[in-house]
Amino acid sequence: MPDVAVELKGQDRSWHAKIRDLNWIIIGLITVIATYGFAVLFSVAGGHLDPWADRQIMRFVIGTVIMIAIAIVNLRYWMAIAYPLYFVTLLLLVAVEIAGEIGMGAQRWLDIGPIRLQPSEIMKIALVLVLARYYHGLTTSDAARVKSLFIPLALIFVPVALVMKQPDLGTAMLLTATGAAVMFLAGVRMWIFLSAIGSAVACVPIAWRFLRDYQKDRILTFLDPERDPLGSGYHIMQSKIALGSGGTFGKGFMLGTQAQLNFLPEKQTDFIFTMLSEELGLVGALALLLLYVALIGYSMLAALSIKSHFGRLLASGIIFTFFLYVFINMAMVMGLVPVVGVPLPLISYGGSAMLTLLVGFGLVLSAVLHRNTIIPRGGPFA
Amino acid sequence: MMVGRKRVRPDRYKVFTRRALLLGGIQGALLSTLVARLYHLQVVENKKYQMLSDENRISVRLLAPPRGRITDRFGQVMAANRADYRAFLIPEQTENIDVTLNAISRILPLTLDDRARIEETVKKQRSFMPVTIAGNLSWDNFAKLNMEFPDLPGIQPDVGTTRFYPYGARLAHVLGYVGTPNEEEAGRDPLMHTPGFKIGKNGIEHAYDKELRGFPGDTKVEVNAYGRIIRELDRDESTPGRDLQLTLDLELQKFAAERIATESASVVVMDVTNGDILAYASMPAYDPNDFNVGIRQAAWNMLLNDERHPLVNKPIGGTYPPGSTFKMITALAALEAGIITPDFRATCTGKRFLGNHIFHCWRKQGHGTLNLVDAICHSCDIYFYDIAERVGIDKIAEMGKRFGLGTRHNIGLPHEREGLMPTIAWKKKRYRAGWLRGETLVAGIGQGYVLTTPLQLAVMTARLAGGRAVNPRLVRSLIDAQTEAPELAISPVNFAAVRQGMIDVSNRPGATAYGARITEPGYSMAGKTGTAQVRRISTEERASGIRKNEDKPWIERDHALFVGFAPTVSPRYAVSVVVEHGGGGSKVAGPIARDVLLKAMQLDSGRPAVLPSARQMPPRDPTI
């Protein structure tokens, strides 16, 4: 990282200087992972770019341009829009809820002309922004106080409740965990977390009674997929078979029988890691894992060098979200956690997840690029 | 620091850094779990999952062996296999059978009958077993189906072989037919459950099913999650069933079956020298090709209710009083018992009294005085009443048995009936009653209790003609050495007299079958007519004048019979013809027998002297 002097208000570098100063290692790692993904999508289609790899590449290129555009915008501006963005997104979530009621069923997006807007995706970023903004304004001792728990908890709870109602368990979990992580990094007392986890565990037997039969069924199936091998247990059984049969070196690129022969459901989206592990084996899976660790670890180290509290919390919050994606998706296909719809970042086919992640990394890059920008506690332009 | 720890707040950068490291540690731990899990699944349990993966994608399917062909004695194929384009339905792969059937009817029109059959089979079978939707598809329909089937879940196009009988009904009762095994026949043998697999249900197909069936092969195919075959991995070819060579002469068989025309009749031609059955016709019959897919109920009912019994295998399954064709047996019984000599004469006045019963000759005015040869030639009833009474029923029955009557011959076809040679002991056992003298008289002319099958009559004639105890046989390829049948220990003088009587029947002007004689120069035949009463003629009826057969309803008319052999010198062919309700033996059965015997002799020219052996049959042509 080139050493850049402390930036003060109104003293931004030129845009081409900023592009030069971007953290290209992060961008490079992202590109390598995405390219790995293209190869896998190429294999999923039986050795064709169409229908997945070509579109994914196009999205990635557009997404990268957007990411860099976001990165060179001064962090202060992102801080400034934190609250407005959060509340607008919240309104959109409510709008989705109403549209979903009208549309008789679960709905996660709004059709605005040609664009399909998925507010829960925006919320993943808006929540981190708003929490970072909130904690930026608190001193350490303020952050540690119980009374300052209420606002962030409310900020987390309201969107989680709305997303749960869609219902989108995966996103709800992701939002909760991300929010908790930002609160943790901001200095909320350790015992609060411990007791929250403790009481959550204690609540399990009580909560069990309130679950609907199909929900109980889903949990039981997760614990023992063989009890319903052709129904809800099918996905996870087939996933384990495909993954386990891959072995150390895999069945070979484009030779994964389970995935290629359609035993594996949703192989291009949520279960793409299974496909990859079947064809490229433990070696291929660990290679991807290593790339993720490099990206997460390196980004975190970069985040540690950020001078503003807002920037640090924002960057680490988004990196943690990214980590959660990786972990939940992999744990899910390996049968360690229940099947929830969480894609494998930068690998799974899908436009909105890709865009969310690249926008998120745009903010991380912005925070890193503007790491020496000093932001007063009162606000971005105070 | 120690004391003031609670009060001294570290700055938020330090808190952040510390906690970030802690969070990093947690992340590291979680990722390590993933690595451990990956290692466990992919390395430790790899074998298990590899096996499951193979089970998932590899499906072992049995290959039904091609059924052995059935040929005639010269290797002409009578039961062949041909490619059959068909469509299966696999119930468990459809979401809704009705919807799927509706969809497929746009390509293959299904009748209500078809649908009923499919739905019934679906109910009976387990849901993973294919149900035949339609067989014998045209290539066009099959091609259309292949284009559409990816959008029709549960539909599977397939090419198999089906049995094909090029001569249809003309060989129905010999060959039988094949069909899908029922639950009981199938048992647990997986071959039986192979889609399209057929077993012999009747005739030779049934009797020699094991030989014809062969051994299944298997193919390991890679299937996708929808059961669709992606490619073949390994193939173990099936062993075709054995070809079976019958003793039949296809040309003669076709001729005999066609010669029967619209009559309800059976014709059996045997080789006098070795018992080979050269023709075995039973008409009317059914088309065995109709049974391949499963015959429709309506068609089946029609066959079942037909008064001409097309489903009955008449040569072995029909029993008839032999009528006058039995007279040779009565004659030989009396001759061999030494009760008469061929010169024995009796006088026929048209009537014979026994107690207060009157027994009539078929010729009302009588035949006058005749010797044995004349009696056979003119089929005089009074002569045979006389000698039958003298020799007794037991001796007659014994002679009948020596000539193959009243006994099963086991030529390999199912449902063979035994017929009946009545004896005193039999009647006692059967009716708990004594034998009446009058019954001997009636039995002497082949009426009353005496019952024979057309096959038995053919055997009798072959033995009469050749003097050897030949046994009939239908399957040639399974017989290795041809051992000559033993001589029937009958005095040559007696034999000669009986044979002369038979020669006269169709050669002496005025004899019963003179009208059915062979006129072609160089050919000759001998024979005996028979007319078997279907019901007893009452006294009143006789008084009012016997109604002519033509005036009676078909079912009440007499059976017409004829047995014969040819040529008259060193006979080669023996024939029996039974025409149900055909009227008189001389008028209906005789001409058929003559034509068939003539045909048999004519076919001899231009035929190889030595038959090709079963092992030198023409190479297998996969299309037939």
PDB file of N, CA, C and O in Angstrom, chain A residues 135-136 138 140 184-185 187-189 238 240-241 243-245 247 251 257-258 261-263 277 282 289 304 309 312 316 320 327 334, chain B residues 9-10 12-13 15-16 19-20 22-23 27 30-31 34-35 37-38 41-43 46 49-50 53 56-57 222-226 230:
ATOM      1  N   TYR A 135     -22.136   3.576  15.387  1.00  0.00           N
ATOM      2  CA  TYR A 135     -21.062   3.383  16.363  1.00  0.00           C
ATOM      3  C   TYR A 135     -19.925   4.368  16.170  1.00  0.00           C
ATOM      4  O   TYR A 135     -19.177   4.634  17.093  1.00  0.00           O
ATOM      5  N   HIS A 136     -19.799   4.905  14.962  1.00  0.00           N
ATOM      6  CA  HIS A 136     -18.779   5.922  14.748  1.00  0.00           C
ATOM      7  C   HIS A 136     -19.018   7.111  15.666  1.00  0.00           C
ATOM      8  O   HIS A 136     -18.085   7.745  16.155  1.00  0.00           O
ATOM      9  N   LEU A 138     -20.190   7.070  18.693  1.00  0.00           N
ATOM     10  CA  LEU A 138     -20.141   6.752  20.126  1.00  0.00           C
ATOM     11  C   LEU A 138     -18.700   6.632  20.609  1.00  0.00           C
ATOM     12  O   LEU A 138     -17.821   6.188  19.875  1.00  0.00           O
ATOM     13  N   THR A 140     -16.018   4.775  23.251  1.00  0.00           N
ATOM     14  CA  THR A 140     -15.913   3.388  23.691  1.00  0.00           C
ATOM     15  C   THR A 140     -16.826   3.116  24.863  1.00  0.00           C
ATOM     16  O   THR A 140     -17.504   2.098  24.921  1.00  0.00           O
ATOM     17  N   PHE A 184     -20.255  -6.411  17.967  1.00  0.00           N
ATOM     18  CA  PHE A 184     -19.151  -7.024  18.701  1.00  0.00           C
ATOM     19  C   PHE A 184     -17.861  -6.248  18.470  1.00  0.00           C
ATOM     20  O   PHE A 184     -17.162  -5.876  19.409  1.00  0.00           O
ATOM     21  N   LEU A 185     -17.593  -5.925  17.202  1.00  0.00           N
ATOM     22  CA  LEU A 185     -16.368  -5.200  16.868  1.00  0.00           C
ATOM     23  C   LEU A 185     -16.403  -3.788  17.444  1.00  0.00           C
ATOM     24  O   LEU A 185     -15.365  -3.211  17.782  1.00  0.00           O
ATOM     25  N   GLY A 187     -17.502  -2.968  20.255  1.00  0.00           N
ATOM     26  CA  GLY A 187     -17.157  -2.957  21.670  1.00  0.00           C
ATOM     27  C   GLY A 187     -18.298  -3.253  22.611  1.00  0.00           C
ATOM     28  O   GLY A 187     -18.199  -3.000  23.798  1.00  0.00           O
ATOM     29  N   VAL A 188     -19.391  -3.787  22.119  1.00  0.00           N
ATOM     30  CA  VAL A 188     -20.466  -4.192  23.026  1.00  0.00           C
ATOM     31  C   VAL A 188     -19.919  -5.270  23.945  1.00  0.00           C
ATOM     32  O   VAL A 188     -19.157  -6.133  23.525  1.00  0.00           O
ATOM     33  N   ARG A 189     -20.350  -5.172  25.211  1.00  0.00           N
ATOM     34  CA  ARG A 189     -19.776  -6.035  26.232  1.00  0.00           C
ATOM     35  C   ARG A 189     -19.895  -7.528  25.898  1.00  0.00           C
ATOM     36  O   ARG A 189     -20.918  -7.977  25.395  1.00  0.00           O
ATOM     37  N   GLN A 238     -28.021 -36.092  -1.886  1.00  0.00           N
ATOM     38  CA  GLN A 238     -27.361 -36.091  -3.195  1.00  0.00           C
ATOM     39  C   GLN A 238     -26.101 -35.230  -3.144  1.00  0.00           C
ATOM     40  O   GLN A 238     -25.090 -35.557  -3.765  1.00  0.00           O
ATOM     41  N   LYS A 240     -24.185 -34.698  -0.541  1.00  0.00           N
ATOM     42  CA  LYS A 240     -23.122 -35.415   0.170  1.00  0.00           C
ATOM     43  C   LYS A 240     -22.530 -36.529  -0.694  1.00  0.00           C
ATOM     44  O   LYS A 240     -21.316 -36.760  -0.675  1.00  0.00           O
ATOM     45  N   ILE A 241     -23.405 -37.195  -1.442  1.00  0.00           N
ATOM     46  CA  ILE A 241     -22.925 -38.269  -2.315  1.00  0.00           C
ATOM     47  C   ILE A 241     -21.966 -37.697  -3.356  1.00  0.00           C
ATOM     48  O   ILE A 241     -20.865 -38.209  -3.577  1.00  0.00           O
ATOM     49  N   LEU A 243     -20.324 -34.850  -3.336  1.00  0.00           N
ATOM     50  CA  LEU A 243     -19.119 -34.296  -2.739  1.00  0.00           C
ATOM     51  C   LEU A 243     -18.190 -35.409  -2.263  1.00  0.00           C
ATOM     52  O   LEU A 243     -16.990 -35.414  -2.565  1.00  0.00           O
ATOM     53  N   GLY A 244     -18.775 -36.372  -1.537  1.00  0.00           N
ATOM     54  CA  GLY A 244     -17.963 -37.443  -0.984  1.00  0.00           C
ATOM     55  C   GLY A 244     -17.329 -38.314  -2.055  1.00  0.00           C
ATOM     56  O   GLY A 244     -16.204 -38.799  -1.909  1.00  0.00           O
ATOM     57  N   SER A 245     -18.052 -38.504  -3.175  1.00  0.00           N
ATOM     58  CA  SER A 245     -17.516 -39.381  -4.210  1.00  0.00           C
ATOM     59  C   SER A 245     -16.395 -38.702  -4.996  1.00  0.00           C
ATOM     60  O   SER A 245     -15.712 -39.355  -5.774  1.00  0.00           O
ATOM     61  N   GLY A 247     -13.609 -37.467  -3.813  1.00  0.00           N
ATOM     62  CA  GLY A 247     -12.304 -37.939  -3.355  1.00  0.00           C
ATOM     63  C   GLY A 247     -11.261 -36.828  -3.341  1.00  0.00           C
ATOM     64  O   GLY A 247     -11.592 -35.641  -3.403  1.00  0.00           O
ATOM     65  N   LYS A 251     -13.329 -36.230  -9.776  1.00  0.00           N
ATOM     66  CA  LYS A 251     -13.613 -37.079 -10.930  1.00  0.00           C
ATOM     67  C   LYS A 251     -13.127 -36.447 -12.221  1.00  0.00           C
ATOM     68  O   LYS A 251     -13.268 -37.027 -13.294  1.00  0.00           O
ATOM     69  N   THR A 257     -20.168 -37.056 -12.302  1.00  0.00           N
ATOM     70  CA  THR A 257     -21.363 -37.782 -12.760  1.00  0.00           C
ATOM     71  C   THR A 257     -22.627 -37.291 -12.068  1.00  0.00           C
ATOM     72  O   THR A 257     -23.666 -37.165 -12.695  1.00  0.00           O
ATOM     73  N   GLN A 258     -22.525 -37.045 -10.775  1.00  0.00           N
ATOM     74  CA  GLN A 258     -23.743 -36.692 -10.048  1.00  0.00           C
ATOM     75  C   GLN A 258     -24.332 -35.376 -10.543  1.00  0.00           C
ATOM     76  O   GLN A 258     -25.526 -35.247 -10.742  1.00  0.00           O
ATOM     77  N   LEU A 261     -25.264 -35.501 -14.383  1.00  0.00           N
ATOM     78  CA  LEU A 261     -26.421 -36.336 -14.668  1.00  0.00           C
ATOM     79  C   LEU A 261     -27.658 -35.863 -13.923  1.00  0.00           C
ATOM     80  O   LEU A 261     -28.628 -36.583 -13.795  1.00  0.00           O
ATOM     81  N   ASN A 262     -27.574 -34.642 -13.402  1.00  0.00           N
ATOM     82  CA  ASN A 262     -28.748 -34.019 -12.792  1.00  0.00           C
ATOM     83  C   ASN A 262     -29.221 -34.633 -11.483  1.00  0.00           C
ATOM     84  O   ASN A 262     -30.345 -34.433 -11.088  1.00  0.00           O
ATOM     85  N   PHE A 263     -28.357 -35.447 -10.849  1.00  0.00           N
ATOM     86  CA  PHE A 263     -28.761 -35.930  -9.531  1.00  0.00           C
ATOM     87  C   PHE A 263     -28.696 -34.776  -8.541  1.00  0.00           C
ATOM     88  O   PHE A 263     -29.377 -34.756  -7.544  1.00  0.00           O
ATOM     89  N   SER A 277     -16.505 -29.669  -5.893  1.00  0.00           N
ATOM     90  CA  SER A 277     -15.784 -30.663  -5.083  1.00  0.00           C
ATOM     91  C   SER A 277     -15.854 -32.048  -5.698  1.00  0.00           C
ATOM     92  O   SER A 277     -14.962 -32.855  -5.512  1.00  0.00           O
ATOM     93  N   LEU A 282     -10.930 -32.822  -3.176  1.00  0.00           N
ATOM     94  CA  LEU A 282     -10.498 -32.075  -1.989  1.00  0.00           C
ATOM     95  C   LEU A 282      -9.514 -30.985  -2.381  1.00  0.00           C
ATOM     96  O   LEU A 282      -9.557 -29.866  -1.872  1.00  0.00           O
ATOM     97  N   LEU A 289     -11.078 -22.608  -1.022  1.00  0.00           N
ATOM     98  CA  LEU A 289     -11.125 -22.168   0.373  1.00  0.00           C
ATOM     99  C   LEU A 289      -9.931 -21.259   0.678  1.00  0.00           C
ATOM    100  O   LEU A 289     -10.053 -20.231   1.354  1.00  0.00           O
ATOM    101  N   LEU A 304      -7.636  -3.101   9.133  1.00  0.00           N
ATOM    102  CA  LEU A 304      -7.024  -2.698  10.414  1.00  0.00           C
ATOM    103  C   LEU A 304      -6.254  -1.390  10.277  1.00  0.00           C
ATOM    104  O   LEU A 304      -6.012  -0.699  11.260  1.00  0.00           O
ATOM    105  N   HIS A 309     -13.200   5.132  12.509  1.00  0.00           N
ATOM    106  CA  HIS A 309     -13.932   4.029  13.105  1.00  0.00           C
ATOM    107  C   HIS A 309     -15.010   3.535  12.156  1.00  0.00           C
ATOM    108  O   HIS A 309     -15.259   2.334  12.013  1.00  0.00           O
ATOM    109  N   ARG A 312     -13.450   1.336   9.443  1.00  0.00           N
ATOM    110  CA  ARG A 312     -13.066   0.025   9.956  1.00  0.00           C
ATOM    111  C   ARG A 312     -14.272  -0.875  10.130  1.00  0.00           C
ATOM    112  O   ARG A 312     -14.294  -2.030   9.700  1.00  0.00           O
ATOM    113  N   SER A 316     -14.875  -4.161   7.906  1.00  0.00           N
ATOM    114  CA  SER A 316     -14.867  -5.476   8.564  1.00  0.00           C
ATOM    115  C   SER A 316     -16.253  -6.091   8.580  1.00  0.00           C
ATOM    116  O   SER A 316     -16.404  -7.311   8.451  1.00  0.00           O
ATOM    117  N   PHE A 320     -17.013  -9.608   6.929  1.00  0.00           N
ATOM    118  CA  PHE A 320     -17.608 -10.668   7.733  1.00  0.00           C
ATOM    119  C   PHE A 320     -18.855 -11.235   7.035  1.00  0.00           C
ATOM    120  O   PHE A 320     -19.096 -12.443   7.056  1.00  0.00           O
ATOM    121  N   PHE A 327     -19.125 -19.462   4.528  1.00  0.00           N
ATOM    122  CA  PHE A 327     -19.269 -20.501   5.536  1.00  0.00           C
ATOM    123  C   PHE A 327     -20.641 -21.183   5.457  1.00  0.00           C
ATOM    124  O   PHE A 327     -20.742 -22.406   5.439  1.00  0.00           O
ATOM    125  N   MET A 334     -22.435 -29.367   2.818  1.00  0.00           N
ATOM    126  CA  MET A 334     -21.792 -30.513   3.474  1.00  0.00           C
ATOM    127  C   MET A 334     -22.691 -31.111   4.533  1.00  0.00           C
ATOM    128  O   MET A 334     -22.313 -32.057   5.219  1.00  0.00           O
TER     129      MET A 334
ATOM    130  N   ARG B   9     -10.535   3.070  30.096  1.00  0.00           N
ATOM    131  CA  ARG B   9     -11.100   2.537  28.859  1.00  0.00           C
ATOM    132  C   ARG B   9     -10.035   2.529  27.779  1.00  0.00           C
ATOM    133  O   ARG B   9      -9.446   3.569  27.483  1.00  0.00           O
ATOM    134  N   PRO B  10      -9.751   1.400  27.181  1.00  0.00           N
ATOM    135  CA  PRO B  10      -8.840   1.400  26.049  1.00  0.00           C
ATOM    136  C   PRO B  10      -9.509   2.129  24.886  1.00  0.00           C
ATOM    137  O   PRO B  10     -10.736   2.193  24.818  1.00  0.00           O
ATOM    138  N   ARG B  12     -10.978   3.034  21.107  1.00  0.00           N
ATOM    139  CA  ARG B  12     -11.806   2.087  20.358  1.00  0.00           C
ATOM    140  C   ARG B  12     -11.047   1.353  19.242  1.00  0.00           C
ATOM    141  O   ARG B  12     -11.438   0.300  18.788  1.00  0.00           O
ATOM    142  N   TYR B  13      -9.925   1.945  18.825  1.00  0.00           N
ATOM    143  CA  TYR B  13      -9.121   1.237  17.833  1.00  0.00           C
ATOM    144  C   TYR B  13      -8.555  -0.053  18.400  1.00  0.00           C
ATOM    145  O   TYR B  13      -8.557  -1.105  17.761  1.00  0.00           O
ATOM    146  N   VAL B  15      -9.818  -1.747  20.984  1.00  0.00           N
ATOM    147  CA  VAL B  15     -10.938  -2.685  21.169  1.00  0.00           C
ATOM    148  C   VAL B  15     -11.246  -3.373  19.836  1.00  0.00           C
ATOM    149  O   VAL B  15     -11.371  -4.589  19.737  1.00  0.00           O
ATOM    150  N   PHE B  16     -11.304  -2.516  18.801  1.00  0.00           N
ATOM    151  CA  PHE B  16     -11.633  -3.056  17.482  1.00  0.00           C
ATOM    152  C   PHE B  16     -10.614  -4.100  17.029  1.00  0.00           C
ATOM    153  O   PHE B  16     -10.958  -5.186  16.597  1.00  0.00           O
ATOM    154  N   ARG B  19     -10.831  -7.287  19.057  1.00  0.00           N
ATOM    155  CA  ARG B  19     -12.032  -8.067  18.739  1.00  0.00           C
ATOM    156  C   ARG B  19     -11.987  -8.602  17.302  1.00  0.00           C
ATOM    157  O   ARG B  19     -12.516  -9.683  17.017  1.00  0.00           O
ATOM    158  N   ALA B  20     -11.375  -7.818  16.417  1.00  0.00           N
ATOM    159  CA  ALA B  20     -11.241  -8.288  15.035  1.00  0.00           C
ATOM    160  C   ALA B  20     -10.401  -9.553  14.993  1.00  0.00           C
ATOM    161  O   ALA B  20     -10.711 -10.506  14.278  1.00  0.00           O
ATOM    162  N   LEU B  22     -10.101 -11.653  17.464  1.00  0.00           N
ATOM    163  CA  LEU B  22     -10.921 -12.699  18.060  1.00  0.00           C
ATOM    164  C   LEU B  22     -11.916 -13.247  17.031  1.00  0.00           C
ATOM    165  O   LEU B  22     -12.100 -14.463  16.879  1.00  0.00           O
ATOM    166  N   LEU B  23     -12.537 -12.302  16.305  1.00  0.00           N
ATOM    167  CA  LEU B  23     -13.490 -12.703  15.275  1.00  0.00           C
ATOM    168  C   LEU B  23     -12.788 -13.511  14.187  1.00  0.00           C
ATOM    169  O   LEU B  23     -13.321 -14.519  13.699  1.00  0.00           O
ATOM    170  N   GLN B  27     -13.583 -17.223  12.924  1.00  0.00           N
ATOM    171  CA  GLN B  27     -13.720 -17.553  11.510  1.00  0.00           C
ATOM    172  C   GLN B  27     -12.784 -18.698  11.121  1.00  0.00           C
ATOM    173  O   GLN B  27     -13.168 -19.625  10.418  1.00  0.00           O
ATOM    174  N   LEU B  30     -14.146 -21.894  12.373  1.00  0.00           N
ATOM    175  CA  LEU B  30     -15.279 -22.365  11.564  1.00  0.00           C
ATOM    176  C   LEU B  30     -14.794 -22.936  10.232  1.00  0.00           C
ATOM    177  O   LEU B  30     -15.266 -23.988   9.783  1.00  0.00           O
ATOM    178  N   LEU B  31     -13.844 -22.230   9.620  1.00  0.00           N
ATOM    179  CA  LEU B  31     -13.322 -22.729   8.348  1.00  0.00           C
ATOM    180  C   LEU B  31     -12.590 -24.052   8.539  1.00  0.00           C
ATOM    181  O   LEU B  31     -12.652 -24.931   7.684  1.00  0.00           O
ATOM    182  N   LEU B  34     -14.940 -26.741   8.384  1.00  0.00           N
ATOM    183  CA  LEU B  34     -15.283 -27.077   7.002  1.00  0.00           C
ATOM    184  C   LEU B  34     -14.216 -27.970   6.382  1.00  0.00           C
ATOM    185  O   LEU B  34     -14.533 -28.945   5.698  1.00  0.00           O
ATOM    186  N   VAL B  35     -12.967 -27.626   6.634  1.00  0.00           N
ATOM    187  CA  VAL B  35     -11.873 -28.419   6.066  1.00  0.00           C
ATOM    188  C   VAL B  35     -11.936 -29.853   6.597  1.00  0.00           C
ATOM    189  O   VAL B  35     -11.830 -30.819   5.842  1.00  0.00           O
ATOM    190  N   ARG B  37     -14.513 -31.398   7.733  1.00  0.00           N
ATOM    191  CA  ARG B  37     -15.685 -32.055   7.167  1.00  0.00           C
ATOM    192  C   ARG B  37     -15.415 -32.492   5.724  1.00  0.00           C
ATOM    193  O   ARG B  37     -15.775 -33.604   5.324  1.00  0.00           O
ATOM    194  N   LEU B  38     -14.793 -31.598   4.982  1.00  0.00           N
ATOM    195  CA  LEU B  38     -14.456 -31.932   3.602  1.00  0.00           C
ATOM    196  C   LEU B  38     -13.563 -33.166   3.551  1.00  0.00           C
ATOM    197  O   LEU B  38     -13.778 -34.084   2.762  1.00  0.00           O
ATOM    198  N   LEU B  41     -15.563 -36.297   4.413  1.00  0.00           N
ATOM    199  CA  LEU B  41     -16.447 -36.758   3.333  1.00  0.00           C
ATOM    200  C   LEU B  41     -15.655 -37.263   2.134  1.00  0.00           C
ATOM    201  O   LEU B  41     -15.977 -38.288   1.546  1.00  0.00           O
ATOM    202  N   GLN B  42     -14.636 -36.515   1.768  1.00  0.00           N
ATOM    203  CA  GLN B  42     -13.960 -36.810   0.506  1.00  0.00           C
ATOM    204  C   GLN B  42     -12.838 -37.835   0.620  1.00  0.00           C
ATOM    205  O   GLN B  42     -12.484 -38.448  -0.374  1.00  0.00           O
ATOM    206  N   VAL B  43     -12.281 -37.955   1.802  1.00  0.00           N
ATOM    207  CA  VAL B  43     -11.170 -38.895   1.929  1.00  0.00           C
ATOM    208  C   VAL B  43     -11.571 -40.092   2.797  1.00  0.00           C
ATOM    209  O   VAL B  43     -11.497 -41.239   2.356  1.00  0.00           O
ATOM    210  N   ASN B  46     -14.869 -41.566   1.425  1.00  0.00           N
ATOM    211  CA  ASN B  46     -14.898 -41.533  -0.041  1.00  0.00           C
ATOM    212  C   ASN B  46     -15.457 -42.807  -0.669  1.00  0.00           C
ATOM    213  O   ASN B  46     -16.306 -42.766  -1.551  1.00  0.00           O
ATOM    214  N   TYR B  49     -19.222 -43.099  -0.431  1.00  0.00           N
ATOM    215  CA  TYR B  49     -19.947 -42.189  -1.318  1.00  0.00           C
ATOM    216  C   TYR B  49     -19.720 -42.531  -2.786  1.00  0.00           C
ATOM    217  O   TYR B  49     -20.577 -42.299  -3.621  1.00  0.00           O
ATOM    218  N   GLN B  50     -18.551 -43.080  -3.065  1.00  0.00           N
ATOM    219  CA  GLN B  50     -18.303 -43.502  -4.435  1.00  0.00           C
ATOM    220  C   GLN B  50     -19.276 -44.608  -4.827  1.00  0.00           C
ATOM    221  O   GLN B  50     -19.823 -44.626  -5.920  1.00  0.00           O
ATOM    222  N   SER B  53     -22.610 -43.184  -5.260  1.00  0.00           N
ATOM    223  CA  SER B  53     -22.646 -42.419  -6.505  1.00  0.00           C
ATOM    224  C   SER B  53     -22.816 -43.353  -7.701  1.00  0.00           C
ATOM    225  O   SER B  53     -23.552 -43.045  -8.637  1.00  0.00           O
ATOM    226  N   ASN B  56     -26.236 -44.573  -7.792  1.00  0.00           N
ATOM    227  CA  ASN B  56     -27.072 -43.491  -8.261  1.00  0.00           C
ATOM    228  C   ASN B  56     -27.149 -43.446  -9.773  1.00  0.00           C
ATOM    229  O   ASN B  56     -28.191 -43.255 -10.354  1.00  0.00           O
ATOM    230  N   ARG B  57     -25.993 -43.622 -10.383  1.00  0.00           N
ATOM    231  CA  ARG B  57     -25.968 -43.333 -11.809  1.00  0.00           C
ATOM    232  C   ARG B  57     -25.953 -44.586 -12.660  1.00  0.00           C
ATOM    233  O   ARG B  57     -26.255 -44.527 -13.826  1.00  0.00           O
ATOM    234  N   GLU B 222     -25.594 -45.749 -17.739  1.00  0.00           N
ATOM    235  CA  GLU B 222     -25.544 -44.581 -16.882  1.00  0.00           C
ATOM    236  C   GLU B 222     -26.863 -43.855 -17.062  1.00  0.00           C
ATOM    237  O   GLU B 222     -27.259 -43.552 -18.191  1.00  0.00           O
ATOM    238  N   VAL B 223     -27.532 -43.617 -15.976  1.00  0.00           N
ATOM    239  CA  VAL B 223     -28.805 -42.916 -16.079  1.00  0.00           C
ATOM    240  C   VAL B 223     -28.703 -41.609 -15.318  1.00  0.00           C
ATOM    241  O   VAL B 223     -27.906 -41.473 -14.402  1.00  0.00           O
ATOM    242  N   ASN B 224     -29.509 -40.658 -15.704  1.00  0.00           N
ATOM    243  CA  ASN B 224     -29.527 -39.418 -14.938  1.00  0.00           C
ATOM    244  C   ASN B 224     -30.620 -39.509 -13.885  1.00  0.00           C
ATOM    245  O   ASN B 224     -31.247 -40.547 -13.708  1.00  0.00           O
ATOM    246  N   ALA B 225     -30.812 -38.400 -13.185  1.00  0.00           N
ATOM    247  CA  ALA B 225     -31.726 -38.421 -12.049  1.00  0.00           C
ATOM    248  C   ALA B 225     -33.146 -38.743 -12.462  1.00  0.00           C
ATOM    249  O   ALA B 225     -33.965 -39.130 -11.648  1.00  0.00           O
ATOM    250  N   TYR B 226     -33.466 -38.592 -13.763  1.00  0.00           N
ATOM    251  CA  TYR B 226     -34.829 -38.885 -14.197  1.00  0.00           C
ATOM    252  C   TYR B 226     -34.927 -40.283 -14.780  1.00  0.00           C
ATOM    253  O   TYR B 226     -35.940 -40.650 -15.354  1.00  0.00           O
ATOM    254  N   ILE B 230     -28.058 -42.188 -20.327  1.00  0.00           N
ATOM    255  CA  ILE B 230     -27.107 -41.252 -20.911  1.00  0.00           C
ATOM    256  C   ILE B 230     -26.163 -41.995 -21.849  1.00  0.00           C
ATOM    257  O   ILE B 230     -25.927 -41.587 -22.958  1.00  0.00           O
TER     258      ILE B 230
END
